[in-house]
Amino acid sequence: MDPHLLTTFVTVARHGSFSAAAAELGYTQSAISQQIAALEADLGLPLLSRRPVEPTPAGRRLLEHAEPLLLRLRAARADVLRAAGGPRHRLTLAASPLGVNATLAGRLARARAAQPRLEVTVVTCGRERVAAMVAGGGGPGAGGRHRRAQRPAAAPDAGPLTTIGAGEEDLVVALPADHPLARRAALRLADLVDARWLQTPLCPLPRLRDLVGDGFPTGLEHRGDDVRTVVALVAAGHGLTLLPASALPPRPPAAPAEGPVGVPVGAPRLVHRVELLHGALPPGPAADLARALTA
């Protein structure tokens, strides 16, 4: 059995979704379906039911073997590389709090697998600090920002940096599960100007006022960049905010309503764009990592 196919199978089973597995692994949904089909053809057994997506009895048995096997393979690879010795390449990836989503994390995993001597340290900090670290050290950085769809983004003023889009996703209004608007299919930002909002660096209120106009009173000011704190404050009713849908904790459809929910923004369309920043990168591990992260 191909370890890559096993990895795809384990990821789909964990998420219960082909599309979520595709986002994590950086493939298209059709490629994920083809890989699962190839694994099922190899074994001659169905491994996943499709509606809902969950392991069949044979799939559950395979899961019992697949995860330990993949762990052993990773351990064997690391052990062989340690025994082989040789120079190691150490890079620091500076990232804003919302700069590393599941897609970028999956690309980073594949980049590290392709460069076995590569050691990456991920440092989370504010966007301006990301730009300063990249300008000072020359390594890549991943920054995330909310913006109107189709509007070009400007790189921070920190010297001659290259900015490359690494992905984007629609923003949602994060609000408590018991909020009167929580069951709406979509919300217009203009209809929320009188609601109380969190003033947080992750979604500064002046940007919303630039888009829509006056309003958006502050319910609570949050100083920091911890996403979990913002999610907890929203859930407790301290104010609304905008977040990428992937920043909210997943909730099974049958589970009771707990925590915040995300309602899409109908107008204007707003997206969270992840951008890779880097200075001049000569051929080598840093340039290879930059290409992998924006593939």
PDB file of C-alpha atoms in Angstrom:
ATOM      1  CA  MET A   1       0.000   0.000   0.000  1.00  0.00           C
ATOM      2  CA  ASP A   2       1.252   3.458  -0.961  1.00  0.00           C
ATOM      3  CA  PRO A   3       1.974   5.567   2.165  1.00  0.00           C
ATOM      4  CA  HIS A   4       0.726   8.679   0.347  1.00  0.00           C
ATOM      5  CA  LEU A   5      -2.630   6.997  -0.268  1.00  0.00           C
ATOM      6  CA  LEU A   6      -2.758   5.893   3.363  1.00  0.00           C
ATOM      7  CA  THR A   7      -2.103   9.480   4.476  1.00  0.00           C
ATOM      8  CA  THR A   8      -4.961  10.707   2.298  1.00  0.00           C
ATOM      9  CA  PHE A   9      -7.288   8.010   3.649  1.00  0.00           C
ATOM     10  CA  VAL A  10      -6.462   8.840   7.278  1.00  0.00           C
ATOM     11  CA  THR A  11      -6.999  12.567   6.620  1.00  0.00           C
ATOM     12  CA  VAL A  12     -10.393  12.054   4.952  1.00  0.00           C
ATOM     13  CA  ALA A  13     -11.512   9.739   7.758  1.00  0.00           C
ATOM     14  CA  ARG A  14     -10.393  12.224  10.410  1.00  0.00           C
ATOM     15  CA  HIS A  15     -12.272  15.131   8.823  1.00  0.00           C
ATOM     16  CA  GLY A  16     -15.242  13.131   7.549  1.00  0.00           C
ATOM     17  CA  SER A  17     -14.968  15.254   4.408  1.00  0.00           C
ATOM     18  CA  PHE A  18     -13.183  15.011   1.062  1.00  0.00           C
ATOM     19  CA  SER A  19     -13.117  18.803   0.673  1.00  0.00           C
ATOM     20  CA  ALA A  20     -11.634  19.393   4.144  1.00  0.00           C
ATOM     21  CA  ALA A  21      -8.948  16.772   3.466  1.00  0.00           C
ATOM     22  CA  ALA A  22      -8.197  18.446   0.129  1.00  0.00           C
ATOM     23  CA  ALA A  23      -7.747  21.806   1.882  1.00  0.00           C
ATOM     24  CA  GLU A  24      -5.375  20.329   4.476  1.00  0.00           C
ATOM     25  CA  LEU A  25      -3.298  18.338   2.004  1.00  0.00           C
ATOM     26  CA  GLY A  26      -3.289  20.953  -0.757  1.00  0.00           C
ATOM     27  CA  TYR A  27      -4.927  18.778  -3.436  1.00  0.00           C
ATOM     28  CA  THR A  28      -8.120  19.267  -5.401  1.00  0.00           C
ATOM     29  CA  GLN A  29     -11.172  17.386  -4.179  1.00  0.00           C
ATOM     30  CA  SER A  30     -11.162  15.257  -7.337  1.00  0.00           C
ATOM     31  CA  ALA A  31      -7.519  14.273  -6.692  1.00  0.00           C
ATOM     32  CA  ILE A  32      -8.466  13.172  -3.176  1.00  0.00           C
ATOM     33  CA  SER A  33     -11.332  11.086  -4.578  1.00  0.00           C
ATOM     34  CA  GLN A  34      -8.973   9.467  -7.096  1.00  0.00           C
ATOM     35  CA  GLN A  35      -6.462   8.592  -4.387  1.00  0.00           C
ATOM     36  CA  ILE A  36      -9.137   6.978  -2.219  1.00  0.00           C
ATOM     37  CA  ALA A  37     -10.427   5.080  -5.248  1.00  0.00           C
ATOM     38  CA  ALA A  38      -6.883   3.858  -5.999  1.00  0.00           C
ATOM     39  CA  LEU A  39      -6.461   2.596  -2.431  1.00  0.00           C
ATOM     40  CA  GLU A  40      -9.845   0.848  -2.539  1.00  0.00           C
ATOM     41  CA  ALA A  41      -8.916  -0.740  -5.885  1.00  0.00           C
ATOM     42  CA  ASP A  42      -5.610  -1.948  -4.434  1.00  0.00           C
ATOM     43  CA  LEU A  43      -7.387  -3.677  -1.534  1.00  0.00           C
ATOM     44  CA  GLY A  44     -10.494  -4.653  -3.485  1.00  0.00           C
ATOM     45  CA  LEU A  45     -12.745  -3.298  -0.715  1.00  0.00           C
ATOM     46  CA  PRO A  46     -14.743  -0.112  -0.105  1.00  0.00           C
ATOM     47  CA  LEU A  47     -13.088   1.850   2.678  1.00  0.00           C
ATOM     48  CA  LEU A  48     -15.325   4.925   2.961  1.00  0.00           C
ATOM     49  CA  SER A  49     -19.048   5.412   2.625  1.00  0.00           C
ATOM     50  CA  ARG A  50     -19.818   8.674   0.808  1.00  0.00           C
ATOM     51  CA  ARG A  51     -22.980  10.063   2.448  1.00  0.00           C
ATOM     52  CA  PRO A  52     -22.017  10.631   5.161  1.00  0.00           C
ATOM     53  CA  VAL A  53     -18.261  10.233   4.668  1.00  0.00           C
ATOM     54  CA  GLU A  54     -17.210   7.669   7.258  1.00  0.00           C
ATOM     55  CA  PRO A  55     -15.122   4.492   7.324  1.00  0.00           C
ATOM     56  CA  THR A  56     -16.713   1.192   6.399  1.00  0.00           C
ATOM     57  CA  PRO A  57     -15.953  -1.824   8.649  1.00  0.00           C
ATOM     58  CA  ALA A  58     -12.928  -2.545   6.432  1.00  0.00           C
ATOM     59  CA  GLY A  59     -11.936   1.126   6.624  1.00  0.00           C
ATOM     60  CA  ARG A  60     -12.087   1.111  10.414  1.00  0.00           C
ATOM     61  CA  ARG A  61      -9.837  -1.919  10.514  1.00  0.00           C
ATOM     62  CA  LEU A  62      -7.393  -0.251   8.121  1.00  0.00           C
ATOM     63  CA  LEU A  63      -7.318   2.867  10.316  1.00  0.00           C
ATOM     64  CA  GLU A  64      -6.149   0.725  13.236  1.00  0.00           C
ATOM     65  CA  HIS A  65      -3.094  -0.211  11.174  1.00  0.00           C
ATOM     66  CA  ALA A  66      -2.573   2.933   9.067  1.00  0.00           C
ATOM     67  CA  GLU A  67      -1.844   5.494  11.777  1.00  0.00           C
ATOM     68  CA  PRO A  68       0.819   3.380  13.570  1.00  0.00           C
ATOM     69  CA  LEU A  69       2.344   2.471  10.190  1.00  0.00           C
ATOM     70  CA  LEU A  70       2.620   6.108   9.119  1.00  0.00           C
ATOM     71  CA  LEU A  71       4.101   7.021  12.487  1.00  0.00           C
ATOM     72  CA  ARG A  72       6.706   4.268  12.156  1.00  0.00           C
ATOM     73  CA  LEU A  73       7.566   5.398   8.627  1.00  0.00           C
ATOM     74  CA  ARG A  74       8.130   8.977   9.793  1.00  0.00           C
ATOM     75  CA  ALA A  75      10.237   7.735  12.706  1.00  0.00           C
ATOM     76  CA  ALA A  76      12.301   5.506  10.398  1.00  0.00           C
ATOM     77  CA  ARG A  77      12.899   8.382   7.986  1.00  0.00           C
ATOM     78  CA  ALA A  78      14.035  10.691  10.791  1.00  0.00           C
ATOM     79  CA  ASP A  79      16.303   8.005  12.264  1.00  0.00           C
ATOM     80  CA  VAL A  80      17.999   7.277   8.929  1.00  0.00           C
ATOM     81  CA  LEU A  81      18.570  10.984   8.301  1.00  0.00           C
ATOM     82  CA  ARG A  82      20.073  11.451  11.736  1.00  0.00           C
ATOM     83  CA  ALA A  83      22.398   8.512  11.148  1.00  0.00           C
ATOM     84  CA  ALA A  84      23.419   9.847   7.730  1.00  0.00           C
ATOM     85  CA  GLY A  85      24.591  13.143   9.213  1.00  0.00           C
ATOM     86  CA  GLY A  86      25.414  15.989   6.854  1.00  0.00           C
ATOM     87  CA  PRO A  87      24.516  19.683   6.949  1.00  0.00           C
ATOM     88  CA  ARG A  88      21.046  20.747   8.045  1.00  0.00           C
ATOM     89  CA  HIS A  89      19.235  23.812   6.760  1.00  0.00           C
ATOM     90  CA  ARG A  90      17.535  25.889   9.443  1.00  0.00           C
ATOM     91  CA  LEU A  91      14.891  28.449   8.498  1.00  0.00           C
ATOM     92  CA  THR A  92      12.495  30.603  10.504  1.00  0.00           C
ATOM     93  CA  LEU A  93       8.990  31.175   9.146  1.00  0.00           C
ATOM     94  CA  ALA A  94       7.425  34.262  10.743  1.00  0.00           C
ATOM     95  CA  ALA A  95       3.617  34.139  10.631  1.00  0.00           C
ATOM     96  CA  SER A  96       0.809  36.416  11.733  1.00  0.00           C
ATOM     97  CA  PRO A  97      -1.860  34.830  13.995  1.00  0.00           C
ATOM     98  CA  LEU A  98      -4.135  34.073  11.021  1.00  0.00           C
ATOM     99  CA  GLY A  99      -1.307  33.573   8.537  1.00  0.00           C
ATOM    100  CA  VAL A 100      -1.025  29.777   8.776  1.00  0.00           C
ATOM    101  CA  ASN A 101      -4.251  27.986   7.859  1.00  0.00           C
ATOM    102  CA  ALA A 102      -4.753  24.291   7.110  1.00  0.00           C
ATOM    103  CA  THR A 103      -3.743  24.713   3.459  1.00  0.00           C
ATOM    104  CA  LEU A 104      -0.466  26.461   4.247  1.00  0.00           C
ATOM    105  CA  ALA A 105       0.298  24.004   7.060  1.00  0.00           C
ATOM    106  CA  GLY A 106      -0.203  21.118   4.604  1.00  0.00           C
ATOM    107  CA  ARG A 107       2.135  22.731   2.073  1.00  0.00           C
ATOM    108  CA  LEU A 108       4.729  23.204   4.799  1.00  0.00           C
ATOM    109  CA  ALA A 109       4.474  19.511   5.716  1.00  0.00           C
ATOM    110  CA  ARG A 110       5.058  18.451   2.104  1.00  0.00           C
ATOM    111  CA  ALA A 111       7.970  20.891   1.769  1.00  0.00           C
ATOM    112  CA  ARG A 112       9.635  19.409   4.839  1.00  0.00           C
ATOM    113  CA  ALA A 113       9.078  15.887   3.519  1.00  0.00           C
ATOM    114  CA  ALA A 114      10.686  16.885   0.198  1.00  0.00           C
ATOM    115  CA  GLN A 115      13.664  18.525   1.987  1.00  0.00           C
ATOM    116  CA  PRO A 116      14.626  16.052   4.737  1.00  0.00           C
ATOM    117  CA  ARG A 117      17.515  18.212   5.985  1.00  0.00           C
ATOM    118  CA  LEU A 118      15.258  21.230   6.437  1.00  0.00           C
ATOM    119  CA  GLU A 119      14.490  22.414   9.972  1.00  0.00           C
ATOM    120  CA  VAL A 120      11.754  25.053  10.226  1.00  0.00           C
ATOM    121  CA  THR A 121      10.870  27.168  13.243  1.00  0.00           C
ATOM    122  CA  VAL A 122       7.473  28.897  13.052  1.00  0.00           C
ATOM    123  CA  VAL A 123       7.236  32.167  14.987  1.00  0.00           C
ATOM    124  CA  THR A 124       3.825  33.823  15.451  1.00  0.00           C
ATOM    125  CA  CYS A 125       3.772  37.620  15.749  1.00  0.00           C
ATOM    126  CA  GLY A 126       1.961  40.697  14.444  1.00  0.00           C
ATOM    127  CA  ARG A 127       1.976  41.560  10.734  1.00  0.00           C
ATOM    128  CA  GLU A 128       4.386  44.483  11.126  1.00  0.00           C
ATOM    129  CA  ARG A 129       6.753  42.268  13.107  1.00  0.00           C
ATOM    130  CA  VAL A 130       6.528  39.632  10.355  1.00  0.00           C
ATOM    131  CA  ALA A 131       7.636  42.216   7.798  1.00  0.00           C
ATOM    132  CA  ALA A 132      10.453  43.423  10.053  1.00  0.00           C
ATOM    133  CA  MET A 133      11.733  39.886  10.638  1.00  0.00           C
ATOM    134  CA  VAL A 134      11.639  39.095   6.932  1.00  0.00           C
ATOM    135  CA  ALA A 135      13.410  42.342   6.040  1.00  0.00           C
ATOM    136  CA  GLY A 136      16.057  41.716   8.685  1.00  0.00           C
ATOM    137  CA  GLY A 137      16.645  38.014   8.157  1.00  0.00           C
ATOM    138  CA  GLY A 138      15.777  37.325   4.540  1.00  0.00           C
ATOM    139  CA  GLY A 139      13.620  34.285   5.275  1.00  0.00           C
ATOM    140  CA  PRO A 140       9.966  33.960   4.290  1.00  0.00           C
ATOM    141  CA  GLY A 141       6.987  35.117   6.313  1.00  0.00           C
ATOM    142  CA  ALA A 142       3.255  34.420   6.074  1.00  0.00           C
ATOM    143  CA  GLY A 143       0.851  37.236   6.834  1.00  0.00           C
ATOM    144  CA  GLY A 144      -2.929  37.294   6.816  1.00  0.00           C
ATOM    145  CA  ARG A 145      -5.188  40.306   6.308  1.00  0.00           C
ATOM    146  CA  HIS A 146      -8.887  40.966   5.852  1.00  0.00           C
ATOM    147  CA  ARG A 147      -9.751  42.913   2.704  1.00  0.00           C
ATOM    148  CA  ARG A 148     -12.434  43.521   0.129  1.00  0.00           C
ATOM    149  CA  ALA A 149     -12.413  40.856  -2.576  1.00  0.00           C
ATOM    150  CA  GLN A 150     -10.493  41.819  -5.735  1.00  0.00           C
ATOM    151  CA  ARG A 151      -8.827  44.789  -4.039  1.00  0.00           C
ATOM    152  CA  PRO A 152      -5.016  44.583  -4.403  1.00  0.00           C
ATOM    153  CA  ALA A 153      -3.079  44.418  -1.165  1.00  0.00           C
ATOM    154  CA  ALA A 154      -0.063  46.569  -0.412  1.00  0.00           C
ATOM    155  CA  ALA A 155       3.049  45.127   1.181  1.00  0.00           C
ATOM    156  CA  PRO A 156       4.130  46.652   4.506  1.00  0.00           C
ATOM    157  CA  ASP A 157       6.748  49.374   4.190  1.00  0.00           C
ATOM    158  CA  ALA A 158       9.768  47.384   5.303  1.00  0.00           C
ATOM    159  CA  GLY A 159      12.133  47.512   2.378  1.00  0.00           C
ATOM    160  CA  PRO A 160      12.242  45.639  -0.939  1.00  0.00           C
ATOM    161  CA  LEU A 161       9.998  42.672  -0.166  1.00  0.00           C
ATOM    162  CA  THR A 162       8.218  40.374  -2.588  1.00  0.00           C
ATOM    163  CA  THR A 163       4.575  39.616  -1.766  1.00  0.00           C
ATOM    164  CA  ILE A 164       2.918  36.514  -3.246  1.00  0.00           C
ATOM    165  CA  GLY A 165      -0.634  35.375  -2.618  1.00  0.00           C
ATOM    166  CA  ALA A 166      -0.702  32.012  -0.854  1.00  0.00           C
ATOM    167  CA  GLY A 167      -4.481  31.596  -0.654  1.00  0.00           C
ATOM    168  CA  GLU A 168      -7.646  33.302   0.485  1.00  0.00           C
ATOM    169  CA  GLU A 169     -10.990  32.394   2.010  1.00  0.00           C
ATOM    170  CA  ASP A 170     -14.251  34.209   2.637  1.00  0.00           C
ATOM    171  CA  LEU A 171     -14.761  35.959   5.936  1.00  0.00           C
ATOM    172  CA  VAL A 172     -17.681  35.235   8.239  1.00  0.00           C
ATOM    173  CA  VAL A 173     -19.298  37.242  11.011  1.00  0.00           C
ATOM    174  CA  ALA A 174     -18.463  35.470  14.267  1.00  0.00           C
ATOM    175  CA  LEU A 175     -21.319  35.793  16.762  1.00  0.00           C
ATOM    176  CA  PRO A 176     -22.689  33.826  19.743  1.00  0.00           C
ATOM    177  CA  ALA A 177     -24.688  30.702  18.946  1.00  0.00           C
ATOM    178  CA  ASP A 178     -27.777  32.152  20.657  1.00  0.00           C
ATOM    179  CA  HIS A 179     -27.602  35.474  18.777  1.00  0.00           C
ATOM    180  CA  PRO A 180     -30.840  36.336  16.887  1.00  0.00           C
ATOM    181  CA  LEU A 181     -28.887  36.487  13.596  1.00  0.00           C
ATOM    182  CA  ALA A 182     -26.954  33.238  14.108  1.00  0.00           C
ATOM    183  CA  ARG A 183     -29.253  31.200  11.833  1.00  0.00           C
ATOM    184  CA  ARG A 184     -29.155  33.617   8.886  1.00  0.00           C
ATOM    185  CA  ALA A 185     -27.761  32.287   5.606  1.00  0.00           C
ATOM    186  CA  ALA A 186     -25.777  35.520   5.115  1.00  0.00           C
ATOM    187  CA  LEU A 187     -25.458  38.994   6.625  1.00  0.00           C
ATOM    188  CA  ARG A 188     -24.868  42.428   5.126  1.00  0.00           C
ATOM    189  CA  LEU A 189     -22.168  44.383   6.906  1.00  0.00           C
ATOM    190  CA  ALA A 190     -24.268  47.549   6.639  1.00  0.00           C
ATOM    191  CA  ASP A 191     -26.995  45.891   8.735  1.00  0.00           C
ATOM    192  CA  LEU A 192     -24.551  45.390  11.625  1.00  0.00           C
ATOM    193  CA  VAL A 193     -23.335  48.971  12.108  1.00  0.00           C
ATOM    194  CA  ASP A 194     -25.303  49.300  15.370  1.00  0.00           C
ATOM    195  CA  ALA A 195     -24.172  45.958  16.822  1.00  0.00           C
ATOM    196  CA  ARG A 196     -21.423  45.912  19.419  1.00  0.00           C
ATOM    197  CA  TRP A 197     -18.084  44.707  18.051  1.00  0.00           C
ATOM    198  CA  LEU A 198     -14.766  43.604  19.471  1.00  0.00           C
ATOM    199  CA  GLN A 199     -11.973  46.083  18.905  1.00  0.00           C
ATOM    200  CA  THR A 200      -9.141  43.642  18.175  1.00  0.00           C
ATOM    201  CA  PRO A 201      -5.964  43.772  16.074  1.00  0.00           C
ATOM    202  CA  LEU A 202      -7.287  40.734  14.183  1.00  0.00           C
ATOM    203  CA  CYS A 203     -10.151  42.863  12.824  1.00  0.00           C
ATOM    204  CA  PRO A 204      -9.642  46.603  13.502  1.00  0.00           C
ATOM    205  CA  LEU A 205     -12.942  48.508  13.534  1.00  0.00           C
ATOM    206  CA  PRO A 206     -11.558  51.493  11.545  1.00  0.00           C
ATOM    207  CA  ARG A 207     -11.264  49.169   8.541  1.00  0.00           C
ATOM    208  CA  LEU A 208     -14.940  48.273   8.795  1.00  0.00           C
ATOM    209  CA  ARG A 209     -15.857  51.960   9.052  1.00  0.00           C
ATOM    210  CA  ASP A 210     -13.774  52.654   5.936  1.00  0.00           C
ATOM    211  CA  LEU A 211     -15.849  50.053   4.072  1.00  0.00           C
ATOM    212  CA  VAL A 212     -19.343  50.922   5.274  1.00  0.00           C
ATOM    213  CA  GLY A 213     -19.272  54.205   7.186  1.00  0.00           C
ATOM    214  CA  ASP A 214     -19.828  55.285  10.768  1.00  0.00           C
ATOM    215  CA  GLY A 215     -21.007  52.850  13.384  1.00  0.00           C
ATOM    216  CA  PHE A 216     -19.580  49.586  14.736  1.00  0.00           C
ATOM    217  CA  PRO A 217     -19.470  50.624  18.422  1.00  0.00           C
ATOM    218  CA  THR A 218     -16.894  48.891  20.599  1.00  0.00           C
ATOM    219  CA  GLY A 219     -18.312  46.305  22.974  1.00  0.00           C
ATOM    220  CA  LEU A 220     -14.914  45.319  24.357  1.00  0.00           C
ATOM    221  CA  GLU A 221     -11.322  46.148  23.479  1.00  0.00           C
ATOM    222  CA  HIS A 222      -8.957  43.223  23.062  1.00  0.00           C
ATOM    223  CA  ARG A 223      -5.216  43.804  22.852  1.00  0.00           C
ATOM    224  CA  GLY A 224      -3.359  40.773  21.634  1.00  0.00           C
ATOM    225  CA  ASP A 225      -3.210  38.330  18.779  1.00  0.00           C
ATOM    226  CA  ASP A 226      -4.483  35.076  20.291  1.00  0.00           C
ATOM    227  CA  VAL A 227      -7.307  33.767  18.113  1.00  0.00           C
ATOM    228  CA  ARG A 228      -8.710  31.487  20.816  1.00  0.00           C
ATOM    229  CA  THR A 229      -9.171  34.480  23.134  1.00  0.00           C
ATOM    230  CA  VAL A 230     -11.135  36.322  20.446  1.00  0.00           C
ATOM    231  CA  VAL A 231     -13.328  33.264  19.802  1.00  0.00           C
ATOM    232  CA  ALA A 232     -14.030  32.916  23.537  1.00  0.00           C
ATOM    233  CA  LEU A 233     -14.946  36.609  23.853  1.00  0.00           C
ATOM    234  CA  VAL A 234     -17.370  36.349  20.926  1.00  0.00           C
ATOM    235  CA  ALA A 235     -18.952  33.199  22.368  1.00  0.00           C
ATOM    236  CA  ALA A 236     -19.525  34.974  25.693  1.00  0.00           C
ATOM    237  CA  GLY A 237     -21.344  37.854  23.992  1.00  0.00           C
ATOM    238  CA  HIS A 238     -18.738  40.626  24.357  1.00  0.00           C
ATOM    239  CA  GLY A 239     -18.979  41.619  20.699  1.00  0.00           C
ATOM    240  CA  LEU A 240     -18.927  40.488  17.083  1.00  0.00           C
ATOM    241  CA  THR A 241     -15.922  40.242  14.796  1.00  0.00           C
ATOM    242  CA  LEU A 242     -14.883  38.997  11.367  1.00  0.00           C
ATOM    243  CA  LEU A 243     -12.830  35.822  11.061  1.00  0.00           C
ATOM    244  CA  PRO A 244     -11.963  33.287   8.355  1.00  0.00           C
ATOM    245  CA  ALA A 245     -14.407  30.396   8.621  1.00  0.00           C
ATOM    246  CA  SER A 246     -11.500  28.018   9.309  1.00  0.00           C
ATOM    247  CA  ALA A 247     -10.613  29.980  12.479  1.00  0.00           C
ATOM    248  CA  LEU A 248     -13.835  28.908  14.175  1.00  0.00           C
ATOM    249  CA  PRO A 249     -13.925  25.500  15.881  1.00  0.00           C
ATOM    250  CA  PRO A 250     -15.801  22.849  13.867  1.00  0.00           C
ATOM    251  CA  ARG A 251     -19.129  21.657  15.224  1.00  0.00           C
ATOM    252  CA  PRO A 252     -20.831  18.394  14.162  1.00  0.00           C
ATOM    253  CA  PRO A 253     -24.303  19.077  12.676  1.00  0.00           C
ATOM    254  CA  ALA A 254     -26.083  17.102  15.421  1.00  0.00           C
ATOM    255  CA  ALA A 255     -24.204  18.696  18.324  1.00  0.00           C
ATOM    256  CA  PRO A 256     -25.913  21.268  20.557  1.00  0.00           C
ATOM    257  CA  ALA A 257     -25.131  24.896  19.804  1.00  0.00           C
ATOM    258  CA  GLU A 258     -22.075  25.932  21.807  1.00  0.00           C
ATOM    259  CA  GLY A 259     -19.450  28.536  21.184  1.00  0.00           C
ATOM    260  CA  PRO A 260     -19.573  31.066  18.343  1.00  0.00           C
ATOM    261  CA  VAL A 261     -20.987  30.482  14.874  1.00  0.00           C
ATOM    262  CA  GLY A 262     -19.861  31.982  11.587  1.00  0.00           C
ATOM    263  CA  VAL A 263     -22.379  33.543   9.187  1.00  0.00           C
ATOM    264  CA  PRO A 264     -21.087  34.475   5.686  1.00  0.00           C
ATOM    265  CA  VAL A 265     -20.866  38.139   4.734  1.00  0.00           C
ATOM    266  CA  GLY A 266     -23.208  38.678   1.793  1.00  0.00           C
ATOM    267  CA  ALA A 267     -22.177  42.257   0.945  1.00  0.00           C
ATOM    268  CA  PRO A 268     -19.581  43.489   0.467  1.00  0.00           C
ATOM    269  CA  ARG A 269     -17.713  40.285  -0.195  1.00  0.00           C
ATOM    270  CA  LEU A 270     -14.743  40.210   2.149  1.00  0.00           C
ATOM    271  CA  VAL A 271     -11.888  37.735   2.123  1.00  0.00           C
ATOM    272  CA  HIS A 272      -8.974  36.824   4.338  1.00  0.00           C
ATOM    273  CA  ARG A 273      -5.898  36.726   2.153  1.00  0.00           C
ATOM    274  CA  VAL A 274      -2.745  34.892   3.166  1.00  0.00           C
ATOM    275  CA  GLU A 275       0.397  36.362   1.636  1.00  0.00           C
ATOM    276  CA  LEU A 276       3.987  35.167   1.623  1.00  0.00           C
ATOM    277  CA  LEU A 277       6.593  37.893   2.103  1.00  0.00           C
ATOM    278  CA  HIS A 278      10.274  37.466   1.368  1.00  0.00           C
ATOM    279  CA  GLY A 279      13.301  39.428   0.369  1.00  0.00           C
ATOM    280  CA  ALA A 280      15.859  38.399  -2.238  1.00  0.00           C
ATOM    281  CA  LEU A 281      16.178  34.612  -2.065  1.00  0.00           C
ATOM    282  CA  PRO A 282      19.138  33.000  -3.808  1.00  0.00           C
ATOM    283  CA  PRO A 283      18.641  29.430  -5.060  1.00  0.00           C
ATOM    284  CA  GLY A 284      18.516  27.103  -2.089  1.00  0.00           C
ATOM    285  CA  PRO A 285      16.279  25.853   0.731  1.00  0.00           C
ATOM    286  CA  ALA A 286      14.599  29.232   1.453  1.00  0.00           C
ATOM    287  CA  ALA A 287      13.654  29.748  -2.202  1.00  0.00           C
ATOM    288  CA  ASP A 288      12.422  26.151  -2.433  1.00  0.00           C
ATOM    289  CA  LEU A 289      10.273  26.650   0.672  1.00  0.00           C
ATOM    290  CA  ALA A 290       8.807  29.882  -0.710  1.00  0.00           C
ATOM    291  CA  ARG A 291       7.816  28.097  -3.934  1.00  0.00           C
ATOM    292  CA  ALA A 292       6.274  25.214  -2.005  1.00  0.00           C
ATOM    293  CA  LEU A 293       4.206  27.516   0.214  1.00  0.00           C
ATOM    294  CA  THR A 294       2.701  29.314  -2.790  1.00  0.00           C
ATOM    295  CA  ALA A 295       2.221  26.268  -4.999  1.00  0.00           C
TER     296      ALA A 295
END
